[in-house]
Amino acid sequence: MKKKKTIIILNKFLDIQNEILEDYETNILETKDKDLKNLLYKFQKKCFESKAELKSEIMNLGGEPIEASINSKKFLHLWLDFKNVFIPTNREDLLHICEYNEYLNIKKFKSLMQVNSHYLNSSQTQIINKQLDLLQKNHDYFKILSEQLIQENKKHHKKNPHEVLQTL
């Protein structure tokens, strides 16, 4: 019974990784900034590695790893086509979205771990904690980029108080 429960829990973590990959895919399609695309590809690659690690652990237990939904990708592309016509995304918005998505994923990981850690052995716990650390690093990186961009924008939009008075 414990083995079945462990497989179910690991598949839940795998499902979160599938969602993370969808987030990265969406954001890659959203941005035109090459540096941001490259960063997202890098994070996406690490996510594929995390998925492979979970799949291997599930199969070692005799379970079957869940796969990402194809329907969600179709919906994603339809949504992006529709959204881009009406609401273009800028770099700052996208960085905030990435940061927030990582925050939510961290919460999901922690919550799932808190409730189910007793079903995982030390090796599995180590895998999950390593993936959680990676999510935290990604979140922090997006936050730093976002804050840097905000500071840059503030510098460029500062006006001399005399200029403001002259416009009144």
Short mmCIF file of N, CA, C and O in Angstrom, two decimals, residues 4-5 7 10 13 33 38 40 42 70 73 76 97 101 103 105 114 118 121 123-124 130 132-133 135 147 152 154 159:
data_model
loop_
_atom_site.label_atom_id
_atom_site.label_comp_id
_atom_site.label_asym_id
_atom_site.label_seq_id
_atom_site.Cartn_x
_atom_site.Cartn_y
_atom_site.Cartn_z
N LYS A 4 2.23 2.01 -3.49
CA LYS A 4 1.23 2.62 -4.39
C LYS A 4 1.08 4.10 -4.07
O LYS A 4 1.00 4.93 -4.97
N LYS A 5 1.02 4.42 -2.79
CA LYS A 5 0.85 5.81 -2.37
C LYS A 5 2.08 6.63 -2.80
O LYS A 5 1.96 7.77 -3.26
N ILE A 7 4.02 6.07 -5.36
CA ILE A 7 3.91 6.27 -6.82
C ILE A 7 2.94 7.40 -7.12
O ILE A 7 3.22 8.27 -7.97
N LEU A 10 4.65 10.72 -6.19
CA LEU A 10 5.69 11.08 -7.17
C LEU A 10 5.07 11.52 -8.49
O LEU A 10 5.57 12.43 -9.15
N PHE A 13 4.09 15.09 -8.15
CA PHE A 13 5.23 15.97 -8.40
C PHE A 13 5.54 16.05 -9.89
O PHE A 13 5.87 17.11 -10.42
N ASP A 33 12.26 38.64 -26.74
CA ASP A 33 13.60 38.93 -26.23
C ASP A 33 14.45 37.66 -26.22
O ASP A 33 14.13 36.70 -25.52
N ASN A 38 16.38 32.41 -24.14
CA ASN A 38 17.49 31.52 -23.79
C ASN A 38 17.44 31.09 -22.33
O ASN A 38 17.69 29.93 -22.00
N LEU A 40 14.72 30.93 -20.47
CA LEU A 40 13.58 30.02 -20.33
C LEU A 40 13.91 28.64 -20.89
O LEU A 40 13.51 27.62 -20.32
N LYS A 42 16.85 27.32 -20.90
CA LYS A 42 17.75 26.73 -19.91
C LYS A 42 16.95 26.14 -18.74
O LYS A 42 17.19 25.02 -18.31
N ILE A 70 -2.07 16.49 -23.99
CA ILE A 70 -1.97 17.10 -25.32
C ILE A 70 -3.04 18.17 -25.50
O ILE A 70 -2.81 19.20 -26.11
N LYS A 73 -2.04 21.63 -24.46
CA LYS A 73 -1.18 22.35 -25.40
C LYS A 73 -2.00 22.98 -26.52
O LYS A 73 -1.71 24.09 -26.95
N LEU A 76 -3.56 25.94 -25.04
CA LEU A 76 -2.52 26.95 -24.83
C LEU A 76 -2.28 27.76 -26.11
O LEU A 76 -2.27 28.99 -26.08
N ILE A 97 5.16 37.49 -14.35
CA ILE A 97 4.41 36.25 -14.53
C ILE A 97 5.29 35.04 -14.20
O ILE A 97 4.87 34.13 -13.49
N ASN A 101 4.60 32.45 -11.22
CA ASN A 101 4.41 31.02 -11.51
C ASN A 101 5.36 30.16 -10.68
O ASN A 101 4.95 29.12 -10.14
N TYR A 103 6.68 30.97 -7.84
CA TYR A 103 6.20 31.07 -6.46
C TYR A 103 5.07 30.05 -6.21
O TYR A 103 5.08 29.33 -5.20
N ASN A 105 4.47 27.31 -7.88
CA ASN A 105 5.01 25.95 -7.98
C ASN A 105 5.75 25.56 -6.71
O ASN A 105 5.67 24.42 -6.26
N GLN A 114 4.86 18.49 2.55
CA GLN A 114 4.48 18.58 3.96
C GLN A 114 3.46 17.50 4.33
O GLN A 114 3.58 16.87 5.37
N HIS A 118 6.11 11.41 4.68
CA HIS A 118 6.29 10.11 5.33
C HIS A 118 6.15 8.93 4.36
O HIS A 118 6.51 7.81 4.70
N ASN A 121 11.00 7.82 0.76
CA ASN A 121 12.24 7.44 1.44
C ASN A 121 13.25 8.59 1.33
O ASN A 121 12.98 9.62 0.69
N SER A 123 16.03 8.93 -0.32
CA SER A 123 16.47 9.21 -1.69
C SER A 123 15.42 10.03 -2.45
O SER A 123 15.74 10.99 -3.15
N GLN A 124 14.16 9.63 -2.30
CA GLN A 124 13.07 10.36 -2.96
C GLN A 124 12.92 11.77 -2.38
O GLN A 124 12.71 12.73 -3.12
N LYS A 130 15.88 18.69 -3.99
CA LYS A 130 16.76 19.24 -5.03
C LYS A 130 15.93 20.01 -6.07
O LYS A 130 16.29 21.10 -6.49
N LEU A 132 12.97 21.31 -5.54
CA LEU A 132 12.43 22.48 -4.85
C LEU A 132 13.48 23.59 -4.79
O LEU A 132 13.17 24.77 -5.02
N ASP A 133 14.72 23.23 -4.51
CA ASP A 133 15.81 24.22 -4.50
C ASP A 133 15.97 24.87 -5.87
O ASP A 133 16.19 26.08 -5.97
N LEU A 135 13.63 25.25 -8.16
CA LEU A 135 12.49 26.17 -8.34
C LEU A 135 12.73 27.48 -7.59
O LEU A 135 12.43 28.56 -8.10
N GLU A 147 13.31 43.12 -10.71
CA GLU A 147 13.69 44.30 -9.91
C GLU A 147 14.70 45.17 -10.66
O GLU A 147 14.63 46.40 -10.60
N GLU A 152 15.84 50.11 -13.74
CA GLU A 152 16.23 50.71 -15.02
C GLU A 152 15.15 51.66 -15.52
O GLU A 152 15.45 52.77 -15.97
N LYS A 154 12.90 53.19 -13.81
CA LYS A 154 12.82 54.37 -12.95
C LYS A 154 13.90 55.39 -13.33
O LYS A 154 13.64 56.59 -13.35
N LYS A 159 12.31 62.58 -14.00
CA LYS A 159 12.29 63.91 -14.61
C LYS A 159 12.85 64.92 -13.61
O LYS A 159 12.66 64.78 -12.40
#
